Amino acid sequence: MASNKVYCVVGGTSGLGASVVKALSGSGSTVFVGGRTLPSSSSTPSSSPSTSITYKSLDVKSLKQSIAFADFVRTSKQVQENGLAGLVLTAGNFNFALSRSTTTEGIESTLALNALSKLAIINRLLPDLERVPDSRVVSVLAGGNGGPFKPDDIQLKSNYNCVSQAIQTGVLVDLFTVHLASLNTSPSSPKFFHMFPGLMNTNNPTNANLPFYVTYPLKFVLPILGRSPDTVATEVVTLLQSEEWKAKSGALVHPGLKTVKPYAKVWKECNDLIQEVINS
């Protein structure tokens, strides 16, 4: 039986995101997919006749492109008629660069990719998520890992290193998740989750243009130690659809998150950065 549910997967053209799209493709739903490299017709998931999958090119490091993609989704006929039942945000990686770099929009690159793009897309699509009872938002990055956090320097303009920024962006997504969950508390409100998928056996290190000294050993390590993206995709879909998670919005984040005091300050600064890019 066909479903009128509409889902959106950001980062859905490769790796885990592509597996999530494949897992949703037999549900009879509509799926909007954004990603840097569009798949060939031969590599797109086979779906039921009632399933609609729409791909659109998207560089998630660009906040303007991220917002434009969200607008593309929300102005579609399917979302206009049915709202948005679920949003999955899988784009993100560990940046091995030794020096700090910024996007063309002036945002530190890892911050833009791993955290601010997620917040920008969620903010834009929230009205459509609110129209569907018990809609779900699943961010995939580093849920629950925690670590040192510098609330006064979220772009790490001082003392940058790639490990600190990777940890920091994970904490930021935890913060976004908890804050959004605190603003949406009724049983029918959108639910928010941030999960850590663990080490996965995907081509993402190569697709992310990571250095050869990183990608070469991973060719041998990932098939042995990495989790199957199809297995993790099943877990993502469970978060999207299972009754078990209905009352657990804001889950999977670090238990020590409440010790991050400048909560409102960080939330405001992140939204201000997004707004500055929109206005530029």
PDB file of C-alpha atoms in Angstrom:
ATOM      1  CA  MET A   1       0.000   0.000   0.000  1.00  0.00           C
ATOM      2  CA  ALA A   2       1.389   3.392  -0.938  1.00  0.00           C
ATOM      3  CA  SER A   3       2.344   5.829   1.787  1.00  0.00           C
ATOM      4  CA  ASN A   4       1.958   9.584   1.642  1.00  0.00           C
ATOM      5  CA  LYS A   5       4.933  10.086   3.954  1.00  0.00           C
ATOM      6  CA  VAL A   6       7.697  12.359   2.736  1.00  0.00           C
ATOM      7  CA  TYR A   7      11.317  12.039   3.867  1.00  0.00           C
ATOM      8  CA  CYS A   8      14.444  14.069   3.194  1.00  0.00           C
ATOM      9  CA  VAL A   9      17.992  12.672   3.341  1.00  0.00           C
ATOM     10  CA  VAL A  10      20.917  15.117   3.273  1.00  0.00           C
ATOM     11  CA  GLY A  11      24.175  13.443   2.301  1.00  0.00           C
ATOM     12  CA  GLY A  12      22.140  10.690   0.694  1.00  0.00           C
ATOM     13  CA  THR A  13      24.132  10.123  -2.493  1.00  0.00           C
ATOM     14  CA  SER A  14      26.921   8.028  -0.941  1.00  0.00           C
ATOM     15  CA  GLY A  15      27.874   6.064   2.155  1.00  0.00           C
ATOM     16  CA  LEU A  16      25.369   5.781   4.972  1.00  0.00           C
ATOM     17  CA  GLY A  17      23.000   8.310   3.418  1.00  0.00           C
ATOM     18  CA  ALA A  18      22.680   6.214   0.266  1.00  0.00           C
ATOM     19  CA  SER A  19      21.907   3.171   2.410  1.00  0.00           C
ATOM     20  CA  VAL A  20      19.196   5.124   4.239  1.00  0.00           C
ATOM     21  CA  VAL A  21      17.651   6.081   0.891  1.00  0.00           C
ATOM     22  CA  LYS A  22      17.753   2.426  -0.153  1.00  0.00           C
ATOM     23  CA  ALA A  23      16.081   1.388   3.104  1.00  0.00           C
ATOM     24  CA  LEU A  24      13.300   3.926   2.554  1.00  0.00           C
ATOM     25  CA  SER A  25      12.895   3.182  -1.150  1.00  0.00           C
ATOM     26  CA  GLY A  26      10.531   0.258  -0.702  1.00  0.00           C
ATOM     27  CA  SER A  27       8.143   2.051   1.624  1.00  0.00           C
ATOM     28  CA  GLY A  28       5.997   3.718  -1.016  1.00  0.00           C
ATOM     29  CA  SER A  29       7.048   7.097   0.348  1.00  0.00           C
ATOM     30  CA  THR A  30       8.508  10.178  -1.310  1.00  0.00           C
ATOM     31  CA  VAL A  31      12.216  10.727  -0.636  1.00  0.00           C
ATOM     32  CA  PHE A  32      14.143  13.911  -1.416  1.00  0.00           C
ATOM     33  CA  VAL A  33      17.906  13.409  -1.518  1.00  0.00           C
ATOM     34  CA  GLY A  34      20.663  16.020  -1.468  1.00  0.00           C
ATOM     35  CA  GLY A  35      24.335  15.244  -2.018  1.00  0.00           C
ATOM     36  CA  ARG A  36      27.526  16.444  -3.600  1.00  0.00           C
ATOM     37  CA  THR A  37      27.723  13.833  -6.369  1.00  0.00           C
ATOM     38  CA  LEU A  38      24.498  12.636  -7.942  1.00  0.00           C
ATOM     39  CA  PRO A  39      24.359   8.872  -8.548  1.00  0.00           C
ATOM     40  CA  SER A  40      24.092   7.386 -12.007  1.00  0.00           C
ATOM     41  CA  SER A  41      20.765   5.849 -12.940  1.00  0.00           C
ATOM     42  CA  SER A  42      22.335   2.389 -12.662  1.00  0.00           C
ATOM     43  CA  SER A  43      23.327   2.963  -9.024  1.00  0.00           C
ATOM     44  CA  THR A  44      20.084   4.457  -7.753  1.00  0.00           C
ATOM     45  CA  PRO A  45      18.059   2.165  -5.495  1.00  0.00           C
ATOM     46  CA  SER A  46      15.409   0.013  -7.085  1.00  0.00           C
ATOM     47  CA  SER A  47      12.115   1.014  -5.535  1.00  0.00           C
ATOM     48  CA  SER A  48       8.491   0.095  -5.563  1.00  0.00           C
ATOM     49  CA  PRO A  49       6.399   1.698  -8.317  1.00  0.00           C
ATOM     50  CA  SER A  50       4.745   3.934  -5.740  1.00  0.00           C
ATOM     51  CA  THR A  51       8.034   5.299  -4.373  1.00  0.00           C
ATOM     52  CA  SER A  52       9.321   8.635  -5.632  1.00  0.00           C
ATOM     53  CA  ILE A  53      13.010   9.518  -5.162  1.00  0.00           C
ATOM     54  CA  THR A  54      14.222  12.964  -6.214  1.00  0.00           C
ATOM     55  CA  TYR A  55      17.937  13.804  -6.232  1.00  0.00           C
ATOM     56  CA  LYS A  56      19.377  17.309  -6.137  1.00  0.00           C
ATOM     57  CA  SER A  57      23.010  18.404  -6.165  1.00  0.00           C
ATOM     58  CA  LEU A  58      24.123  19.967  -2.881  1.00  0.00           C
ATOM     59  CA  ASP A  59      27.442  21.072  -1.386  1.00  0.00           C
ATOM     60  CA  VAL A  60      26.581  20.871   2.303  1.00  0.00           C
ATOM     61  CA  LYS A  61      29.539  23.074   3.267  1.00  0.00           C
ATOM     62  CA  SER A  62      27.635  25.964   1.714  1.00  0.00           C
ATOM     63  CA  LEU A  63      24.961  27.303   4.038  1.00  0.00           C
ATOM     64  CA  LYS A  64      23.319  29.131   1.148  1.00  0.00           C
ATOM     65  CA  GLN A  65      23.108  25.922  -0.880  1.00  0.00           C
ATOM     66  CA  SER A  66      21.808  24.050   2.162  1.00  0.00           C
ATOM     67  CA  ILE A  67      19.029  26.585   2.650  1.00  0.00           C
ATOM     68  CA  ALA A  68      18.228  26.589  -1.081  1.00  0.00           C
ATOM     69  CA  PHE A  69      17.950  22.794  -0.982  1.00  0.00           C
ATOM     70  CA  ALA A  70      15.603  22.993   2.005  1.00  0.00           C
ATOM     71  CA  ASP A  71      13.480  25.527   0.117  1.00  0.00           C
ATOM     72  CA  PHE A  72      13.412  23.171  -2.887  1.00  0.00           C
ATOM     73  CA  VAL A  73      12.057  20.419  -0.639  1.00  0.00           C
ATOM     74  CA  ARG A  74       9.518  22.529   1.212  1.00  0.00           C
ATOM     75  CA  THR A  75       8.061  24.070  -1.953  1.00  0.00           C
ATOM     76  CA  SER A  76       7.573  20.668  -3.608  1.00  0.00           C
ATOM     77  CA  LYS A  77       4.029  19.499  -4.241  1.00  0.00           C
ATOM     78  CA  GLN A  78       4.546  16.458  -2.015  1.00  0.00           C
ATOM     79  CA  VAL A  79       5.650  18.475   1.027  1.00  0.00           C
ATOM     80  CA  GLN A  80       3.047  21.160   0.393  1.00  0.00           C
ATOM     81  CA  GLU A  81       0.335  18.496   0.498  1.00  0.00           C
ATOM     82  CA  ASN A  82       1.688  16.112   3.147  1.00  0.00           C
ATOM     83  CA  GLY A  83       4.305  17.910   5.242  1.00  0.00           C
ATOM     84  CA  LEU A  84       7.618  16.239   6.118  1.00  0.00           C
ATOM     85  CA  ALA A  85       7.611  13.021   8.142  1.00  0.00           C
ATOM     86  CA  GLY A  86      11.348  12.675   8.594  1.00  0.00           C
ATOM     87  CA  LEU A  87      14.679  14.409   8.018  1.00  0.00           C
ATOM     88  CA  VAL A  88      18.010  12.548   8.055  1.00  0.00           C
ATOM     89  CA  LEU A  89      21.295  14.477   8.069  1.00  0.00           C
ATOM     90  CA  THR A  90      24.296  12.229   7.382  1.00  0.00           C
ATOM     91  CA  ALA A  91      26.739  14.658   5.743  1.00  0.00           C
ATOM     92  CA  GLY A  92      29.902  15.206   7.764  1.00  0.00           C
ATOM     93  CA  ASN A  93      33.430  13.918   8.192  1.00  0.00           C
ATOM     94  CA  PHE A  94      36.687  14.259  10.093  1.00  0.00           C
ATOM     95  CA  ASN A  95      38.841  16.967   8.513  1.00  0.00           C
ATOM     96  CA  PHE A  96      42.505  15.917   8.597  1.00  0.00           C
ATOM     97  CA  ALA A  97      43.757  19.325   7.445  1.00  0.00           C
ATOM     98  CA  LEU A  98      46.586  20.608   9.613  1.00  0.00           C
ATOM     99  CA  SER A  99      45.573  24.233   9.244  1.00  0.00           C
ATOM    100  CA  ARG A 100      42.288  26.050   9.628  1.00  0.00           C
ATOM    101  CA  SER A 101      40.327  26.737   6.438  1.00  0.00           C
ATOM    102  CA  THR A 102      37.121  28.603   5.733  1.00  0.00           C
ATOM    103  CA  THR A 103      34.403  28.201   3.151  1.00  0.00           C
ATOM    104  CA  THR A 104      33.713  30.855   0.519  1.00  0.00           C
ATOM    105  CA  GLU A 105      31.025  32.085   2.929  1.00  0.00           C
ATOM    106  CA  GLY A 106      33.584  32.751   5.671  1.00  0.00           C
ATOM    107  CA  ILE A 107      32.701  29.851   7.991  1.00  0.00           C
ATOM    108  CA  GLU A 108      35.286  27.393   9.310  1.00  0.00           C
ATOM    109  CA  SER A 109      34.948  24.383   7.010  1.00  0.00           C
ATOM    110  CA  THR A 110      34.356  21.615   9.556  1.00  0.00           C
ATOM    111  CA  LEU A 111      31.868  23.746  11.471  1.00  0.00           C
ATOM    112  CA  ALA A 112      29.929  24.471   8.277  1.00  0.00           C
ATOM    113  CA  LEU A 113      29.825  20.846   7.110  1.00  0.00           C
ATOM    114  CA  ASN A 114      29.295  18.999  10.381  1.00  0.00           C
ATOM    115  CA  ALA A 115      27.116  21.377  12.362  1.00  0.00           C
ATOM    116  CA  LEU A 116      25.807  24.651  10.937  1.00  0.00           C
ATOM    117  CA  SER A 117      24.438  23.118   7.731  1.00  0.00           C
ATOM    118  CA  LYS A 118      22.408  20.695   9.856  1.00  0.00           C
ATOM    119  CA  LEU A 119      20.989  23.528  11.947  1.00  0.00           C
ATOM    120  CA  ALA A 120      20.220  25.665   8.876  1.00  0.00           C
ATOM    121  CA  ILE A 121      18.317  22.849   7.162  1.00  0.00           C
ATOM    122  CA  ILE A 122      16.423  21.864  10.318  1.00  0.00           C
ATOM    123  CA  ASN A 123      15.389  25.466  10.951  1.00  0.00           C
ATOM    124  CA  ARG A 124      14.150  25.859   7.384  1.00  0.00           C
ATOM    125  CA  LEU A 125      12.182  22.605   7.324  1.00  0.00           C
ATOM    126  CA  LEU A 126      10.819  22.765  10.873  1.00  0.00           C
ATOM    127  CA  PRO A 127       7.429  24.266   9.847  1.00  0.00           C
ATOM    128  CA  ASP A 128       6.902  21.304   7.502  1.00  0.00           C
ATOM    129  CA  LEU A 129       7.986  18.804  10.155  1.00  0.00           C
ATOM    130  CA  GLU A 130       5.528  20.399  12.588  1.00  0.00           C
ATOM    131  CA  ARG A 131       2.654  19.632  10.203  1.00  0.00           C
ATOM    132  CA  VAL A 132       3.181  15.870  10.589  1.00  0.00           C
ATOM    133  CA  PRO A 133       2.424  14.333  14.005  1.00  0.00           C
ATOM    134  CA  ASP A 134       5.502  12.686  15.541  1.00  0.00           C
ATOM    135  CA  SER A 135       7.879  13.583  12.710  1.00  0.00           C
ATOM    136  CA  ARG A 136      11.541  12.757  13.342  1.00  0.00           C
ATOM    137  CA  VAL A 137      14.913  14.434  12.750  1.00  0.00           C
ATOM    138  CA  VAL A 138      18.005  12.207  12.880  1.00  0.00           C
ATOM    139  CA  SER A 139      21.440  13.831  12.775  1.00  0.00           C
ATOM    140  CA  VAL A 140      24.303  11.381  12.271  1.00  0.00           C
ATOM    141  CA  LEU A 141      27.732  12.471  13.481  1.00  0.00           C
ATOM    142  CA  ALA A 142      29.082  11.902  16.985  1.00  0.00           C
ATOM    143  CA  GLY A 143      26.097  11.664  19.284  1.00  0.00           C
ATOM    144  CA  GLY A 144      27.089  11.038  22.882  1.00  0.00           C
ATOM    145  CA  ASN A 145      30.855  11.316  22.404  1.00  0.00           C
ATOM    146  CA  GLY A 146      31.250  14.678  24.117  1.00  0.00           C
ATOM    147  CA  GLY A 147      34.685  16.128  24.824  1.00  0.00           C
ATOM    148  CA  PRO A 148      36.356  19.517  25.348  1.00  0.00           C
ATOM    149  CA  PHE A 149      34.265  22.427  24.171  1.00  0.00           C
ATOM    150  CA  LYS A 150      35.164  26.090  23.614  1.00  0.00           C
ATOM    151  CA  PRO A 151      31.906  28.057  23.690  1.00  0.00           C
ATOM    152  CA  ASP A 152      33.724  31.375  23.260  1.00  0.00           C
ATOM    153  CA  ASP A 153      35.458  30.273  20.051  1.00  0.00           C
ATOM    154  CA  ILE A 154      33.184  27.916  18.126  1.00  0.00           C
ATOM    155  CA  GLN A 155      35.067  28.645  14.873  1.00  0.00           C
ATOM    156  CA  LEU A 156      38.402  27.905  16.598  1.00  0.00           C
ATOM    157  CA  LYS A 157      40.064  31.046  15.311  1.00  0.00           C
ATOM    158  CA  SER A 158      42.648  30.562  18.066  1.00  0.00           C
ATOM    159  CA  ASN A 159      44.658  27.361  18.595  1.00  0.00           C
ATOM    160  CA  TYR A 160      42.974  25.421  15.794  1.00  0.00           C
ATOM    161  CA  ASN A 161      43.502  21.704  15.435  1.00  0.00           C
ATOM    162  CA  CYS A 162      41.404  19.198  13.526  1.00  0.00           C
ATOM    163  CA  VAL A 163      40.748  16.918  16.507  1.00  0.00           C
ATOM    164  CA  SER A 164      39.421  19.762  18.665  1.00  0.00           C
ATOM    165  CA  GLN A 165      37.123  20.966  15.914  1.00  0.00           C
ATOM    166  CA  ALA A 166      35.804  17.470  15.200  1.00  0.00           C
ATOM    167  CA  ILE A 167      34.946  17.075  18.887  1.00  0.00           C
ATOM    168  CA  GLN A 168      33.537  20.581  19.080  1.00  0.00           C
ATOM    169  CA  THR A 169      31.175  20.114  16.132  1.00  0.00           C
ATOM    170  CA  GLY A 170      29.911  16.868  17.664  1.00  0.00           C
ATOM    171  CA  VAL A 171      29.110  18.684  20.910  1.00  0.00           C
ATOM    172  CA  LEU A 172      27.357  21.439  18.944  1.00  0.00           C
ATOM    173  CA  VAL A 173      25.043  18.938  17.241  1.00  0.00           C
ATOM    174  CA  ASP A 174      24.345  17.443  20.679  1.00  0.00           C
ATOM    175  CA  LEU A 175      23.435  20.944  21.872  1.00  0.00           C
ATOM    176  CA  PHE A 176      21.186  21.596  18.874  1.00  0.00           C
ATOM    177  CA  THR A 177      19.432  18.269  19.446  1.00  0.00           C
ATOM    178  CA  VAL A 178      18.785  18.841  23.142  1.00  0.00           C
ATOM    179  CA  HIS A 179      17.640  22.424  22.627  1.00  0.00           C
ATOM    180  CA  LEU A 180      15.261  21.580  19.786  1.00  0.00           C
ATOM    181  CA  ALA A 181      13.840  18.702  21.817  1.00  0.00           C
ATOM    182  CA  SER A 182      13.250  21.076  24.740  1.00  0.00           C
ATOM    183  CA  LEU A 183      11.245  23.394  22.472  1.00  0.00           C
ATOM    184  CA  ASN A 184       9.092  20.569  21.072  1.00  0.00           C
ATOM    185  CA  THR A 185       7.691  18.584  23.980  1.00  0.00           C
ATOM    186  CA  SER A 186       4.138  17.583  23.068  1.00  0.00           C
ATOM    187  CA  PRO A 187       3.512  13.975  21.936  1.00  0.00           C
ATOM    188  CA  SER A 188       2.758  15.148  18.391  1.00  0.00           C
ATOM    189  CA  SER A 189       5.758  17.503  18.112  1.00  0.00           C
ATOM    190  CA  PRO A 190       8.839  16.681  16.007  1.00  0.00           C
ATOM    191  CA  LYS A 191      11.387  14.440  17.748  1.00  0.00           C
ATOM    192  CA  PHE A 192      15.147  15.018  17.542  1.00  0.00           C
ATOM    193  CA  PHE A 193      17.992  12.491  17.717  1.00  0.00           C
ATOM    194  CA  HIS A 194      21.766  12.630  17.285  1.00  0.00           C
ATOM    195  CA  MET A 195      23.432   9.267  16.751  1.00  0.00           C
ATOM    196  CA  PHE A 196      27.020   8.056  16.478  1.00  0.00           C
ATOM    197  CA  PRO A 197      27.260   5.363  13.794  1.00  0.00           C
ATOM    198  CA  GLY A 198      30.712   4.101  14.753  1.00  0.00           C
ATOM    199  CA  LEU A 199      33.364   3.172  12.204  1.00  0.00           C
ATOM    200  CA  MET A 200      31.661   2.308   8.918  1.00  0.00           C
ATOM    201  CA  ASN A 201      32.871   0.525   5.812  1.00  0.00           C
ATOM    202  CA  THR A 202      32.118   3.186   3.188  1.00  0.00           C
ATOM    203  CA  ASN A 203      33.956   5.129   0.488  1.00  0.00           C
ATOM    204  CA  ASN A 204      33.416   8.389   2.342  1.00  0.00           C
ATOM    205  CA  PRO A 205      37.113   8.919   3.232  1.00  0.00           C
ATOM    206  CA  THR A 206      37.954   8.848  -0.488  1.00  0.00           C
ATOM    207  CA  ASN A 207      34.898  10.858  -1.495  1.00  0.00           C
ATOM    208  CA  ALA A 208      35.830  13.501   1.085  1.00  0.00           C
ATOM    209  CA  ASN A 209      39.231  13.957  -0.609  1.00  0.00           C
ATOM    210  CA  LEU A 210      41.115  12.993   2.528  1.00  0.00           C
ATOM    211  CA  PRO A 211      44.904  12.635   2.205  1.00  0.00           C
ATOM    212  CA  PHE A 212      46.362   9.474   0.694  1.00  0.00           C
ATOM    213  CA  TYR A 213      48.107   8.588   3.967  1.00  0.00           C
ATOM    214  CA  VAL A 214      44.647   8.398   5.542  1.00  0.00           C
ATOM    215  CA  THR A 215      42.654   6.713   2.784  1.00  0.00           C
ATOM    216  CA  TYR A 216      45.248   4.034   1.923  1.00  0.00           C
ATOM    217  CA  PRO A 217      45.333   2.251   5.313  1.00  0.00           C
ATOM    218  CA  LEU A 218      41.577   2.631   5.643  1.00  0.00           C
ATOM    219  CA  LYS A 219      41.182   0.494   2.489  1.00  0.00           C
ATOM    220  CA  PHE A 220      42.388  -2.445   4.581  1.00  0.00           C
ATOM    221  CA  VAL A 221      40.986  -1.482   7.980  1.00  0.00           C
ATOM    222  CA  LEU A 222      37.392  -0.608   7.081  1.00  0.00           C
ATOM    223  CA  PRO A 223      36.392  -3.970   5.528  1.00  0.00           C
ATOM    224  CA  ILE A 224      37.557  -5.687   8.733  1.00  0.00           C
ATOM    225  CA  LEU A 225      36.463  -3.298  11.478  1.00  0.00           C
ATOM    226  CA  GLY A 226      33.867  -1.084   9.818  1.00  0.00           C
ATOM    227  CA  ARG A 227      30.156  -1.599  10.273  1.00  0.00           C
ATOM    228  CA  SER A 228      28.001  -2.145   7.221  1.00  0.00           C
ATOM    229  CA  PRO A 229      26.226   1.086   6.202  1.00  0.00           C
ATOM    230  CA  ASP A 230      23.119  -0.994   5.487  1.00  0.00           C
ATOM    231  CA  THR A 231      23.092  -2.143   9.124  1.00  0.00           C
ATOM    232  CA  VAL A 232      23.448   1.415  10.408  1.00  0.00           C
ATOM    233  CA  ALA A 233      20.761   2.577   7.955  1.00  0.00           C
ATOM    234  CA  THR A 234      18.345   0.126   9.560  1.00  0.00           C
ATOM    235  CA  GLU A 235      19.061   1.797  12.914  1.00  0.00           C
ATOM    236  CA  VAL A 236      18.412   5.226  11.389  1.00  0.00           C
ATOM    237  CA  VAL A 237      15.079   4.094   9.950  1.00  0.00           C
ATOM    238  CA  THR A 238      14.156   2.660  13.359  1.00  0.00           C
ATOM    239  CA  LEU A 239      14.723   6.111  14.875  1.00  0.00           C
ATOM    240  CA  LEU A 240      12.581   7.591  12.095  1.00  0.00           C
ATOM    241  CA  GLN A 241       9.650   5.235  12.433  1.00  0.00           C
ATOM    242  CA  SER A 242       9.648   3.152  15.614  1.00  0.00           C
ATOM    243  CA  GLU A 243       7.093   3.729  18.377  1.00  0.00           C
ATOM    244  CA  GLU A 244       9.843   2.760  20.826  1.00  0.00           C
ATOM    245  CA  TRP A 245      11.607   6.101  20.272  1.00  0.00           C
ATOM    246  CA  LYS A 246       8.507   8.287  20.317  1.00  0.00           C
ATOM    247  CA  ALA A 247       9.055   9.421  23.916  1.00  0.00           C
ATOM    248  CA  LYS A 248      12.850   9.706  23.713  1.00  0.00           C
ATOM    249  CA  SER A 249      13.391  12.953  21.818  1.00  0.00           C
ATOM    250  CA  GLY A 250      16.789  14.459  22.590  1.00  0.00           C
ATOM    251  CA  ALA A 251      18.263  11.022  23.224  1.00  0.00           C
ATOM    252  CA  LEU A 252      21.678   9.584  22.353  1.00  0.00           C
ATOM    253  CA  VAL A 253      23.519  12.779  23.265  1.00  0.00           C
ATOM    254  CA  HIS A 254      26.359  12.946  25.787  1.00  0.00           C
ATOM    255  CA  PRO A 255      25.105  12.562  29.394  1.00  0.00           C
ATOM    256  CA  GLY A 256      27.424  15.351  30.563  1.00  0.00           C
ATOM    257  CA  LEU A 257      25.963  17.860  28.141  1.00  0.00           C
ATOM    258  CA  LYS A 258      24.135  19.693  30.909  1.00  0.00           C
ATOM    259  CA  THR A 259      27.517  20.845  32.188  1.00  0.00           C
ATOM    260  CA  VAL A 260      27.947  23.041  29.093  1.00  0.00           C
ATOM    261  CA  LYS A 261      26.778  26.281  30.672  1.00  0.00           C
ATOM    262  CA  PRO A 262      26.632  28.918  27.871  1.00  0.00           C
ATOM    263  CA  TYR A 263      23.759  27.058  26.219  1.00  0.00           C
ATOM    264  CA  ALA A 264      21.713  30.049  25.035  1.00  0.00           C
ATOM    265  CA  LYS A 265      24.839  31.943  23.972  1.00  0.00           C
ATOM    266  CA  VAL A 266      26.053  29.132  21.715  1.00  0.00           C
ATOM    267  CA  TRP A 267      22.593  28.579  20.202  1.00  0.00           C
ATOM    268  CA  LYS A 268      22.285  32.292  19.404  1.00  0.00           C
ATOM    269  CA  GLU A 269      25.788  32.578  17.973  1.00  0.00           C
ATOM    270  CA  CYS A 270      25.272  29.618  15.638  1.00  0.00           C
ATOM    271  CA  ASN A 271      21.979  31.005  14.372  1.00  0.00           C
ATOM    272  CA  ASP A 272      23.552  34.456  13.992  1.00  0.00           C
ATOM    273  CA  LEU A 273      26.345  32.980  11.843  1.00  0.00           C
ATOM    274  CA  ILE A 274      23.763  31.333   9.590  1.00  0.00           C
ATOM    275  CA  GLN A 275      21.795  34.570   9.316  1.00  0.00           C
ATOM    276  CA  GLU A 276      24.956  36.527   8.429  1.00  0.00           C
ATOM    277  CA  VAL A 277      25.570  34.163   5.511  1.00  0.00           C
ATOM    278  CA  ILE A 278      21.940  34.443   4.379  1.00  0.00           C
ATOM    279  CA  ASN A 279      22.168  38.239   4.448  1.00  0.00           C
ATOM    280  CA  SER A 280      25.544  38.440   2.697  1.00  0.00           C
TER     281      SER A 280
END
